Amino acid sequence: MAKKTTPQLDFNSSWNYAPAPEDTKHINLKKQYELFIDGKFVKPAKGKYFETINPANEEVLAKVAEADETDVNKAVKAARNAYNNVWSKMPAAERGKYIYRIARLMQERAREFAVIETLDGGKPIRESRDIDVPLAANHFFYYAGWADKLAYAFPNRKPQALGVAGQIIPWNFPLLMAAWKIAPALACGNTVVLKPAETTPLTALKLAEIIQESGLPNGVVNIVTGAGKTGAAIVNHPDIDKIAFTGSTDVGKIIQKSIAGTNKKLTLELGGKAAHIIFEDAPIDQAVEGIVNGIFFNQGHVCCAGSRLFVQEGVADMVIRKLKDRLETLIVGDPLDKNTDIGAINSKGQLETIHKYLKIGKEEGADMYQSNCSIPKKGYFCRPTLFLNTSQSHRIVQEEIFGPVLTIQTFRTVEEVIEKANNIPYGLSAGVWTDKGSKIFNLTTKLRAGVVWANTYNKFDPTSPFGGYKESGFGREGGMHGLSAYLKF
Ligand code: ADP
């Protein structure tokens, strides 16, 4: 008689979908991109270019101009000129019309933007198509509406533009971060010099094309490309009134030091190490999905990623079992495929950083669990990873990894989890899962985090302010708070 065995789910075969890649024929990518200064695409003074690659296959997508101090100076001059002679004199309602036009053009070309974002940054097309691009357009729509209503937003306070804003953005949400920065700055009457990250400059340059098409007066938005040196040239330029930076805490500290003693205003949105807290009374299946959404979709390339999980003891075994099962169903691979959950890590350097932390985690004595999925041989990919048996003092618990890596700890009481969640240099975001509204309100007041999501995670809306406590930075972006970062009273 045949031996009876317990049926086992073969995840690999049951979750094999036929490939569903997004078409790339409709996009228009040039071989070489110039700097966008004073409404025109111009060559860099020194004639230097760098390559931007597709992290999913390591192929070069385009050559991009490298701006030096001379180019930055030209961009700042153009922005100052546009501010003095055109933008500050224009009625606010007219400024609003241009911002609306940019939003509509972005919507019209949404598919192209989504594909280029995915090619240049490695994020799954589902994310760029359903989150990055629509949210970016929504930010322009939202702030366009405020342009002629600033007096209502700040009654009796006479809001005035600052002048020229220098804006430096990271590689994890290239188009969305550009929208977060440009839209409120313009609505408040400022002009802009923006620098995208060196590994993901393409959608900002496509945005420059839209800006040109929208007829926005020359010099109101200037986009210069390059790496840290170009960013530093913006930060140190004497004719800039405001610096808005999103990126690493290390660079944020350098920027803060550089502008100390000047009249520049500053907002910093820096790193994070969010606590994701699950109580015993939480809806467990939804919470598990929330955890997956919070750290694994988008490769953990989100400053507010829920990278530290705290589970109440009574449900810890169940949550961990369900998480492991769910991990096995996640598809890591071609970012252009609509079935892909976890795309490519943004760059070789970032993949090395993640591997360094995987090694540190093992050396610290934590138990590493990785999904058994296959990953492409070419390109930069990382399997979703859990670290069990971690403690507060572990570096993998304290430091930002910026990859699909989740540390797990258990807790017994509310006081204990608040203590542990706050015992960290960062304070950008947190998530709480429970059936009890009172517990949620208790935690939202005690967690030192700029955003606390309750029974959901990673939800964004242009009307909601976003920003951090402690080493996660200061200032808020989004909503009415986002306006005051670009105004003086
Ligand atoms: P990440 O670790 O997310 O890449 P970084 O802080 O290194 O974050 O980069 C964020 C942005 O800051 C990028 O556009 C980068 O080119 C820019 N940058 C890097 N170094 C400096 C610097 N010293 N001054 C100004 N900008 C910088």
Short mmCIF file of C-alpha atoms and ligand atoms in Angstrom, two decimals:
data_model
loop_
_atom_site.label_atom_id
_atom_site.label_comp_id
_atom_site.label_asym_id
_atom_site.label_seq_id
_atom_site.Cartn_x
_atom_site.Cartn_y
_atom_site.Cartn_z
CA MET A 1 0.00 0.00 0.00
CA ALA A 2 1.29 3.44 -0.95
CA LYS A 3 2.46 5.53 1.99
CA LYS A 4 0.17 8.44 2.83
CA THR A 5 1.91 11.81 2.91
CA THR A 6 0.70 15.26 3.87
CA PRO A 7 0.13 17.26 0.69
CA GLN A 8 2.72 20.03 0.33
CA LEU A 9 2.16 23.19 -1.64
CA ASP A 10 4.69 23.44 -4.41
CA PHE A 11 4.85 27.22 -4.54
CA ASN A 12 7.29 27.35 -7.40
CA SER A 13 5.04 25.50 -9.80
CA SER A 14 1.71 26.84 -8.57
CA TRP A 15 2.86 30.46 -8.95
CA ASN A 16 4.49 30.19 -12.35
CA TYR A 17 2.80 32.79 -14.50
CA ALA A 18 3.41 33.24 -18.20
CA PRO A 19 5.57 36.34 -18.82
CA ALA A 20 3.56 39.56 -19.20
CA PRO A 21 6.13 42.21 -20.09
CA GLU A 22 5.07 45.80 -20.67
CA ASP A 23 5.73 47.01 -24.22
CA THR A 24 8.67 49.41 -24.58
CA LYS A 25 8.14 50.36 -28.23
CA HIS A 26 6.06 53.42 -27.40
CA ILE A 27 8.77 55.19 -25.40
CA ASN A 28 11.07 57.79 -26.79
CA LEU A 29 14.54 57.62 -25.25
CA LYS A 30 17.41 59.61 -26.70
CA LYS A 31 20.98 58.33 -26.72
CA GLN A 32 22.20 61.47 -24.99
CA TYR A 33 20.59 63.95 -22.59
CA GLU A 34 21.67 67.55 -22.01
CA LEU A 35 21.07 69.95 -19.13
CA PHE A 36 17.76 71.81 -19.01
CA ILE A 37 18.65 75.45 -18.35
CA ASP A 38 16.61 78.56 -19.13
CA GLY A 39 14.04 76.58 -21.09
CA LYS A 40 16.58 74.95 -23.42
CA PHE A 41 18.54 71.71 -23.51
CA VAL A 42 22.21 72.77 -23.39
CA LYS A 43 25.53 70.95 -23.37
CA PRO A 44 27.57 70.93 -20.14
CA ALA A 45 30.44 73.44 -19.99
CA LYS A 46 33.14 70.77 -19.72
CA GLY A 47 31.45 68.42 -22.22
CA LYS A 48 31.40 65.56 -19.69
CA TYR A 49 28.74 62.83 -19.68
CA PHE A 50 27.99 59.78 -17.53
CA GLU A 51 26.02 56.66 -18.34
CA THR A 52 22.75 55.64 -16.79
CA ILE A 53 22.06 51.92 -16.88
CA ASN A 54 19.15 49.55 -16.56
CA PRO A 55 19.83 47.73 -13.27
CA ALA A 56 17.77 44.74 -14.43
CA ASN A 57 20.17 43.86 -17.27
CA GLU A 58 23.15 46.22 -16.76
CA GLU A 59 22.71 47.72 -20.26
CA VAL A 60 23.35 51.40 -20.90
CA LEU A 61 20.12 53.35 -21.45
CA ALA A 62 21.57 56.78 -22.25
CA LYS A 63 24.43 59.18 -21.69
CA VAL A 64 23.60 62.09 -19.43
CA ALA A 65 25.32 65.46 -19.05
CA GLU A 66 27.42 66.08 -15.95
CA ALA A 67 26.93 69.61 -14.63
CA ASP A 68 29.80 71.39 -12.88
CA GLU A 69 29.87 74.68 -10.98
CA THR A 70 29.73 76.74 -14.20
CA ASP A 71 26.57 74.94 -15.32
CA VAL A 72 24.97 75.22 -11.87
CA ASN A 73 25.81 78.91 -11.87
CA LYS A 74 24.10 79.31 -15.26
CA ALA A 75 21.03 77.46 -13.95
CA VAL A 76 20.83 79.61 -10.81
CA LYS A 77 21.19 82.80 -12.89
CA ALA A 78 18.37 81.65 -15.16
CA ALA A 79 16.19 80.84 -12.14
CA ARG A 80 16.92 84.22 -10.51
CA ASN A 81 16.21 86.07 -13.73
CA ALA A 82 12.93 84.20 -14.22
CA TYR A 83 11.97 84.88 -10.60
CA ASN A 84 12.71 88.62 -10.75
CA ASN A 85 11.32 89.37 -14.17
CA VAL A 86 8.51 86.91 -14.85
CA TRP A 87 7.36 84.45 -12.20
CA SER A 88 7.09 86.79 -9.21
CA LYS A 89 5.19 89.32 -11.32
CA MET A 90 2.70 86.87 -12.78
CA PRO A 91 -0.78 86.69 -11.20
CA ALA A 92 -1.00 83.58 -9.03
CA ALA A 93 -3.95 82.17 -10.99
CA GLU A 94 -1.80 82.27 -14.16
CA ARG A 95 1.00 80.40 -12.38
CA GLY A 96 -1.57 77.81 -11.37
CA LYS A 97 -2.57 77.27 -15.01
CA TYR A 98 0.97 76.25 -15.95
CA ILE A 99 1.13 73.79 -13.06
CA TYR A 100 -2.20 72.27 -14.14
CA ARG A 101 -0.84 71.96 -17.68
CA ILE A 102 2.23 70.07 -16.45
CA ALA A 103 -0.07 67.68 -14.52
CA ARG A 104 -2.22 67.01 -17.57
CA LEU A 105 0.77 66.46 -19.88
CA MET A 106 2.17 64.01 -17.36
CA GLN A 107 -1.12 62.11 -17.34
CA GLU A 108 -1.15 62.01 -21.13
CA ARG A 109 2.32 60.49 -21.17
CA ALA A 110 1.84 58.36 -18.07
CA ARG A 111 2.66 55.09 -19.81
CA GLU A 112 5.93 56.38 -21.19
CA PHE A 113 6.91 57.81 -17.79
CA ALA A 114 6.10 54.52 -16.06
CA VAL A 115 8.19 52.43 -18.45
CA ILE A 116 11.18 54.78 -18.27
CA GLU A 117 10.98 54.91 -14.47
CA THR A 118 11.08 51.13 -14.39
CA LEU A 119 13.90 50.85 -16.93
CA ASP A 120 16.11 53.39 -15.18
CA GLY A 121 15.37 52.53 -11.55
CA GLY A 122 14.50 48.81 -11.55
CA LYS A 123 11.14 49.12 -9.78
CA PRO A 124 8.27 46.86 -10.90
CA ILE A 125 6.10 48.36 -13.62
CA ARG A 126 3.07 47.80 -11.40
CA GLU A 127 4.53 50.24 -8.89
CA SER A 128 5.62 52.89 -11.38
CA ARG A 129 2.36 52.60 -13.34
CA ASP A 130 -0.04 52.55 -10.37
CA ILE A 131 1.81 54.59 -7.76
CA ASP A 132 4.74 56.75 -8.89
CA VAL A 133 3.31 58.36 -12.01
CA PRO A 134 -0.32 58.94 -10.91
CA LEU A 135 0.84 60.30 -7.55
CA ALA A 136 3.35 62.61 -9.26
CA ALA A 137 0.60 64.01 -11.51
CA ASN A 138 -1.70 64.34 -8.48
CA HIS A 139 0.88 66.45 -6.68
CA PHE A 140 0.97 68.89 -9.58
CA PHE A 141 -2.86 68.97 -9.64
CA TYR A 142 -3.08 69.47 -5.91
CA TYR A 143 -0.55 72.29 -5.68
CA ALA A 144 -1.85 73.98 -8.85
CA GLY A 145 -5.07 74.49 -6.89
CA TRP A 146 -3.24 76.26 -4.04
CA ALA A 147 -1.36 78.75 -6.26
CA ASP A 148 -4.01 81.49 -6.01
CA LYS A 149 -5.29 80.53 -2.57
CA LEU A 150 -2.22 81.04 -0.41
CA ALA A 151 -3.88 83.90 1.45
CA TYR A 152 -6.64 81.46 2.48
CA ALA A 153 -4.14 78.80 3.51
CA PHE A 154 -2.38 81.31 5.79
CA PRO A 155 -4.97 83.93 6.78
CA ASN A 156 -3.62 87.27 8.04
CA ARG A 157 -0.01 86.21 7.45
CA LYS A 158 0.92 87.64 4.01
CA PRO A 159 2.71 84.61 2.52
CA GLN A 160 5.54 85.45 0.12
CA ALA A 161 7.78 83.35 -2.10
CA LEU A 162 11.36 82.72 -1.01
CA GLY A 163 13.01 83.18 -4.40
CA VAL A 164 15.21 80.46 -5.95
CA ALA A 165 14.94 76.93 -4.54
CA GLY A 166 17.73 74.35 -4.97
CA GLN A 167 16.30 70.82 -4.83
CA ILE A 168 18.24 67.57 -4.61
CA ILE A 169 16.47 64.25 -4.86
CA PRO A 170 17.33 60.55 -4.47
CA TRP A 171 16.98 57.49 -6.73
CA ASN A 172 14.10 55.62 -5.10
CA PHE A 173 11.19 57.75 -6.41
CA PRO A 174 12.80 59.88 -9.12
CA LEU A 175 9.67 61.36 -10.72
CA LEU A 176 7.57 61.47 -7.59
CA MET A 177 10.28 63.25 -5.59
CA ALA A 178 10.69 65.77 -8.43
CA ALA A 179 6.91 66.40 -8.26
CA TRP A 180 6.96 66.66 -4.43
CA LYS A 181 9.61 69.35 -4.73
CA ILE A 182 8.75 71.28 -7.90
CA ALA A 183 4.94 71.52 -7.56
CA PRO A 184 4.74 73.31 -4.16
CA ALA A 185 7.76 75.49 -4.98
CA LEU A 186 6.10 76.80 -8.15
CA ALA A 187 2.68 77.17 -6.53
CA CYS A 188 4.26 79.40 -3.90
CA GLY A 189 5.90 81.53 -6.59
CA ASN A 190 9.49 80.28 -6.41
CA THR A 191 11.75 79.25 -9.27
CA VAL A 192 13.76 76.05 -9.16
CA VAL A 193 17.08 74.35 -9.86
CA LEU A 194 16.60 70.60 -9.38
CA LYS A 195 19.13 67.77 -9.46
CA PRO A 196 17.97 64.16 -9.81
CA ALA A 197 20.11 61.28 -8.56
CA GLU A 198 22.92 60.09 -10.81
CA THR A 199 21.53 56.55 -11.19
CA THR A 200 18.00 57.67 -12.13
CA PRO A 201 18.06 60.94 -14.07
CA LEU A 202 15.80 60.00 -16.99
CA THR A 203 12.27 60.76 -15.79
CA ALA A 204 13.34 64.16 -14.46
CA LEU A 205 14.71 64.89 -17.95
CA LYS A 206 11.44 63.66 -19.50
CA LEU A 207 9.69 66.00 -17.08
CA ALA A 208 11.90 68.79 -18.49
CA GLU A 209 10.50 67.96 -21.94
CA ILE A 210 6.96 68.30 -20.61
CA ILE A 211 7.84 71.56 -18.89
CA GLN A 212 9.17 72.88 -22.18
CA GLU A 213 6.00 71.72 -23.95
CA SER A 214 3.80 73.36 -21.30
CA GLY A 215 5.21 76.77 -22.24
CA LEU A 216 6.33 77.47 -18.68
CA PRO A 217 8.41 80.66 -18.90
CA ASN A 218 12.12 79.99 -19.47
CA GLY A 219 14.22 79.55 -16.34
CA VAL A 220 11.33 78.88 -13.93
CA VAL A 221 12.42 75.23 -13.69
CA ASN A 222 16.00 74.18 -14.46
CA ILE A 223 17.16 70.58 -14.25
CA VAL A 224 20.84 69.81 -13.89
CA THR A 225 22.24 66.29 -13.77
CA GLY A 226 25.33 64.93 -12.05
CA ALA A 227 26.43 63.30 -8.81
CA GLY A 228 27.36 64.59 -5.34
CA LYS A 229 29.67 67.35 -6.63
CA THR A 230 26.86 68.85 -8.69
CA GLY A 231 24.58 68.63 -5.64
CA ALA A 232 27.21 70.39 -3.50
CA ALA A 233 27.51 73.17 -6.11
CA ILE A 234 23.77 73.80 -5.71
CA VAL A 235 23.93 73.69 -1.91
CA ASN A 236 26.86 76.13 -1.79
CA HIS A 237 25.62 78.57 -4.40
CA PRO A 238 25.29 82.00 -2.76
CA ASP A 239 22.22 83.06 -4.75
CA ILE A 240 19.94 80.23 -3.61
CA ASP A 241 17.30 80.99 -0.96
CA LYS A 242 16.18 77.50 -0.02
CA ILE A 243 17.54 73.97 -0.15
CA ALA A 244 15.17 71.00 -0.16
CA PHE A 245 16.95 67.67 0.10
CA THR A 246 15.77 64.08 0.19
CA GLY A 247 18.45 61.43 0.58
CA SER A 248 20.77 59.82 3.09
CA THR A 249 21.23 61.07 6.64
CA ASP A 250 25.01 61.35 6.04
CA VAL A 251 24.61 63.74 3.11
CA GLY A 252 21.82 65.58 4.97
CA LYS A 253 24.28 66.31 7.77
CA ILE A 254 26.91 67.58 5.30
CA ILE A 255 24.30 69.89 3.75
CA GLN A 256 23.16 71.20 7.12
CA LYS A 257 26.77 72.02 8.03
CA SER A 258 27.42 73.69 4.66
CA ILE A 259 24.53 76.09 4.92
CA ALA A 260 24.93 76.90 8.62
CA GLY A 261 25.36 80.64 9.00
CA THR A 262 23.76 81.48 5.65
CA ASN A 263 20.24 82.77 5.10
CA LYS A 264 19.16 79.67 3.21
CA LYS A 265 16.06 77.88 4.44
CA LEU A 266 16.36 74.11 4.67
CA THR A 267 14.14 71.04 4.67
CA LEU A 268 15.62 67.55 4.95
CA GLU A 269 13.87 64.24 4.38
CA LEU A 270 16.40 61.59 5.33
CA GLY A 271 16.62 57.93 6.26
CA GLY A 272 14.20 55.75 8.14
CA LYS A 273 13.87 52.43 9.95
CA ALA A 274 10.16 52.11 10.49
CA ALA A 275 8.62 49.90 13.16
CA HIS A 276 5.74 47.78 11.91
CA ILE A 277 3.77 46.61 14.97
CA ILE A 278 1.28 43.74 15.01
CA PHE A 279 -0.89 43.17 18.07
CA GLU A 280 -2.60 39.88 18.89
CA ASP A 281 -6.01 41.34 18.06
CA ALA A 282 -4.93 42.43 14.56
CA PRO A 283 -6.49 41.06 11.36
CA ILE A 284 -3.51 38.77 10.76
CA ASP A 285 -3.86 38.03 7.05
CA GLN A 286 -4.26 41.70 6.20
CA ALA A 287 -1.34 42.55 8.49
CA VAL A 288 0.90 40.01 6.73
CA GLU A 289 -0.03 41.56 3.40
CA GLY A 290 0.70 44.98 4.89
CA ILE A 291 4.15 43.84 5.98
CA VAL A 292 4.89 42.48 2.50
CA ASN A 293 3.72 45.72 0.94
CA GLY A 294 5.71 47.73 3.47
CA ILE A 295 9.11 46.18 2.87
CA PHE A 296 9.22 43.79 -0.08
CA PHE A 297 7.30 45.46 -2.90
CA ASN A 298 9.60 48.07 -4.35
CA GLN A 299 12.70 46.15 -3.09
CA GLY A 300 12.61 47.96 0.25
CA HIS A 301 13.77 51.09 -1.62
CA VAL A 302 11.48 53.33 0.41
CA CYS A 303 12.70 55.58 3.23
CA CYS A 304 9.49 54.79 5.10
CA ALA A 305 9.76 51.01 4.48
CA GLY A 306 8.49 48.95 7.41
CA SER A 307 11.84 47.29 7.96
CA ARG A 308 11.51 46.35 11.66
CA LEU A 309 8.65 44.04 12.50
CA PHE A 310 7.41 43.76 16.09
CA VAL A 311 4.90 40.94 16.65
CA GLN A 312 3.07 40.33 19.91
CA GLU A 313 4.16 36.97 21.34
CA GLY A 314 0.82 35.17 21.16
CA VAL A 315 0.64 35.46 17.37
CA ALA A 316 4.35 35.49 16.53
CA ASP A 317 4.56 31.87 15.33
CA MET A 318 1.49 32.24 13.15
CA VAL A 319 2.63 35.55 11.63
CA ILE A 320 6.10 34.21 10.89
CA ARG A 321 4.69 31.04 9.28
CA LYS A 322 2.30 33.07 7.13
CA LEU A 323 5.07 35.49 6.20
CA LYS A 324 7.38 32.68 5.13
CA ASP A 325 4.59 31.17 3.01
CA ARG A 326 3.86 34.53 1.43
CA LEU A 327 7.57 35.11 0.74
CA GLU A 328 7.64 31.96 -1.37
CA THR A 329 4.92 33.34 -3.62
CA LEU A 330 6.68 36.64 -4.32
CA ILE A 331 8.06 36.92 -7.83
CA VAL A 332 11.50 38.47 -8.15
CA GLY A 333 12.58 39.34 -11.66
CA ASP A 334 12.06 41.44 -14.76
CA PRO A 335 10.73 44.80 -13.50
CA LEU A 336 8.87 45.32 -16.77
CA ASP A 337 6.81 42.16 -16.20
CA LYS A 338 3.37 42.95 -14.77
CA ASN A 339 3.57 39.87 -12.53
CA THR A 340 6.78 40.96 -10.84
CA ASP A 341 6.55 41.85 -7.16
CA ILE A 342 10.20 42.63 -6.48
CA GLY A 343 12.22 44.24 -9.25
CA ALA A 344 15.91 45.05 -9.53
CA ILE A 345 18.00 46.66 -6.82
CA ASN A 346 18.74 50.16 -8.06
CA SER A 347 22.51 49.88 -8.49
CA LYS A 348 25.48 47.59 -8.01
CA GLY A 349 26.60 49.73 -5.07
CA GLN A 350 23.23 49.35 -3.35
CA LEU A 351 23.21 45.58 -3.90
CA GLU A 352 26.67 45.44 -2.29
CA THR A 353 25.36 47.43 0.69
CA ILE A 354 22.48 44.97 1.13
CA HIS A 355 24.86 41.98 0.90
CA LYS A 356 27.11 43.63 3.47
CA TYR A 357 24.15 43.82 5.87
CA LEU A 358 23.11 40.21 5.19
CA LYS A 359 26.62 39.20 6.25
CA ILE A 360 26.53 41.45 9.31
CA GLY A 361 23.15 40.00 10.33
CA LYS A 362 24.48 36.44 10.20
CA GLU A 363 27.63 37.42 12.09
CA GLU A 364 25.50 39.10 14.77
CA GLY A 365 23.79 35.77 15.35
CA ALA A 366 20.38 36.43 13.80
CA ASP A 367 18.69 33.61 11.82
CA MET A 368 18.41 34.47 8.17
CA TYR A 369 15.53 33.15 6.09
CA GLN A 370 15.35 33.78 2.37
CA SER A 371 12.70 32.86 -0.16
CA ASN A 372 13.65 29.96 -2.43
CA CYS A 373 12.70 31.84 -5.60
CA SER A 374 15.02 31.96 -8.56
CA ILE A 375 16.56 35.29 -9.50
CA PRO A 376 17.85 36.43 -12.91
CA LYS A 377 21.55 35.80 -13.55
CA LYS A 378 22.16 39.24 -15.01
CA GLY A 379 21.26 42.46 -13.25
CA TYR A 380 21.08 43.35 -9.55
CA PHE A 381 18.56 41.26 -7.66
CA CYS A 382 18.04 40.19 -4.06
CA ARG A 383 15.71 37.57 -2.61
CA PRO A 384 13.24 38.77 0.04
CA THR A 385 14.90 38.12 3.40
CA LEU A 386 13.76 37.76 7.01
CA PHE A 387 16.02 37.98 10.04
CA LEU A 388 14.63 36.16 13.08
CA ASN A 389 16.02 36.19 16.62
CA THR A 390 17.20 39.75 16.35
CA SER A 391 17.72 42.15 19.23
CA GLN A 392 17.67 45.91 19.65
CA SER A 393 21.46 46.17 19.66
CA HIS A 394 21.93 44.43 16.30
CA ARG A 395 23.18 46.68 13.53
CA ILE A 396 20.61 45.18 11.15
CA VAL A 397 17.92 46.46 13.55
CA GLN A 398 19.45 49.91 14.07
CA GLU A 399 20.77 50.84 10.61
CA GLU A 400 18.96 51.56 7.36
CA ILE A 401 19.56 48.75 4.84
CA PHE A 402 17.33 50.00 2.00
CA GLY A 403 16.65 46.55 0.61
CA PRO A 404 14.04 43.75 0.86
CA VAL A 405 15.23 42.78 4.34
CA LEU A 406 12.93 42.55 7.38
CA THR A 407 14.09 42.10 10.98
CA ILE A 408 11.63 40.44 13.35
CA GLN A 409 11.30 40.85 17.12
CA THR A 410 8.55 39.85 19.50
CA PHE A 411 7.02 41.85 22.36
CA ARG A 412 4.58 41.33 25.25
CA THR A 413 3.25 44.74 26.32
CA VAL A 414 2.34 48.04 24.71
CA GLU A 415 4.95 49.88 26.82
CA GLU A 416 7.66 47.46 25.70
CA VAL A 417 6.93 47.87 22.00
CA ILE A 418 6.75 51.68 22.21
CA GLU A 419 10.13 51.69 23.97
CA LYS A 420 11.68 49.40 21.36
CA ALA A 421 10.11 51.13 18.37
CA ASN A 422 11.39 54.54 19.52
CA ASN A 423 14.84 53.34 20.52
CA ILE A 424 16.45 54.21 17.20
CA PRO A 425 18.06 57.30 15.65
CA TYR A 426 15.34 57.57 12.98
CA GLY A 427 11.69 58.61 13.14
CA LEU A 428 10.12 58.80 9.72
CA SER A 429 7.19 56.39 9.83
CA ALA A 430 5.56 53.46 11.61
CA GLY A 431 2.67 51.04 11.18
CA VAL A 432 0.23 49.63 13.74
CA TRP A 433 -2.14 46.69 13.27
CA THR A 434 -4.86 46.17 15.88
CA ASP A 435 -8.61 45.85 16.21
CA LYS A 436 -8.74 48.53 18.91
CA GLY A 437 -9.02 52.19 17.99
CA SER A 438 -7.88 53.18 21.48
CA LYS A 439 -4.61 51.29 21.02
CA ILE A 440 -4.05 53.05 17.70
CA PHE A 441 -4.55 56.50 19.26
CA ASN A 442 -2.30 55.61 22.17
CA LEU A 443 0.48 54.58 19.79
CA THR A 444 0.12 57.44 17.33
CA THR A 445 0.75 59.90 20.15
CA LYS A 446 3.70 57.98 21.62
CA LEU A 447 5.56 56.75 18.55
CA ARG A 448 8.21 59.29 17.54
CA ALA A 449 7.52 59.02 13.83
CA GLY A 450 6.29 61.60 11.32
CA VAL A 451 3.70 59.25 9.83
CA VAL A 452 1.91 56.40 11.60
CA TRP A 453 -0.25 54.19 9.42
CA ALA A 454 -3.01 52.23 11.14
CA ASN A 455 -4.19 48.92 9.67
CA THR A 456 -2.58 49.84 6.37
CA TYR A 457 0.87 50.81 5.14
CA ASN A 458 2.64 53.00 2.58
CA LYS A 459 -0.44 54.99 1.71
CA PHE A 460 0.27 58.36 0.15
CA ASP A 461 -1.83 61.32 -0.79
CA PRO A 462 -0.82 64.83 -1.92
CA THR A 463 -2.96 66.35 0.84
CA SER A 464 -1.10 64.60 3.68
CA PRO A 465 2.11 65.98 5.09
CA PHE A 466 5.14 63.67 5.20
CA GLY A 467 8.43 64.09 7.07
CA GLY A 468 10.50 62.92 9.98
CA TYR A 469 11.63 63.25 13.56
CA LYS A 470 15.22 62.99 14.81
CA GLU A 471 17.77 61.85 12.18
CA SER A 472 15.00 61.37 9.63
CA GLY A 473 15.10 65.12 9.07
CA PHE A 474 12.81 68.10 9.49
CA GLY A 475 10.20 70.01 7.55
CA ARG A 476 7.14 68.51 5.91
CA GLU A 477 6.28 67.84 2.29
CA GLY A 478 2.72 67.40 1.06
CA GLY A 479 -0.49 69.11 2.10
CA MET A 480 -0.61 72.68 3.40
CA HIS A 481 2.51 72.00 5.49
CA GLY A 482 4.35 71.48 2.20
CA LEU A 483 3.44 75.03 1.16
CA SER A 484 4.97 76.68 4.21
CA ALA A 485 8.35 75.14 3.37
CA TYR A 486 8.46 77.45 0.31
CA LEU A 487 7.11 80.63 1.87
CA LYS A 488 8.18 83.42 4.20
CA PHE A 489 5.69 85.44 6.21
P1 ADP B 1 21.28 57.63 -1.33
O1 ADP B 1 22.07 56.93 -0.28
O2 ADP B 1 19.82 57.51 -1.21
O3 ADP B 1 21.84 57.49 -2.72
P2 ADP B 1 22.48 60.21 -1.18
O4 ADP B 1 22.27 61.11 -0.02
O5 ADP B 1 23.84 59.68 -1.44
O6 ADP B 1 21.38 59.13 -0.97
O7 ADP B 1 21.97 60.90 -2.52
C1 ADP B 1 20.81 61.67 -2.61
C2 ADP B 1 21.07 62.83 -3.53
O8 ADP B 1 22.07 63.68 -2.97
C3 ADP B 1 21.58 62.43 -4.90
O9 ADP B 1 20.99 63.27 -5.88
C4 ADP B 1 23.08 62.68 -4.79
O10 ADP B 1 23.69 62.93 -6.03
C5 ADP B 1 23.10 63.92 -3.92
N1 ADP B 1 24.35 64.15 -3.18
C6 ADP B 1 25.29 63.25 -2.80
N2 ADP B 1 26.28 63.84 -2.12
C7 ADP B 1 25.96 65.17 -2.04
C8 ADP B 1 26.58 66.32 -1.43
N3 ADP B 1 27.72 66.24 -0.76
N4 ADP B 1 25.95 67.51 -1.55
C9 ADP B 1 24.77 67.61 -2.19
N5 ADP B 1 24.15 66.58 -2.78
C10 ADP B 1 24.72 65.37 -2.72
#
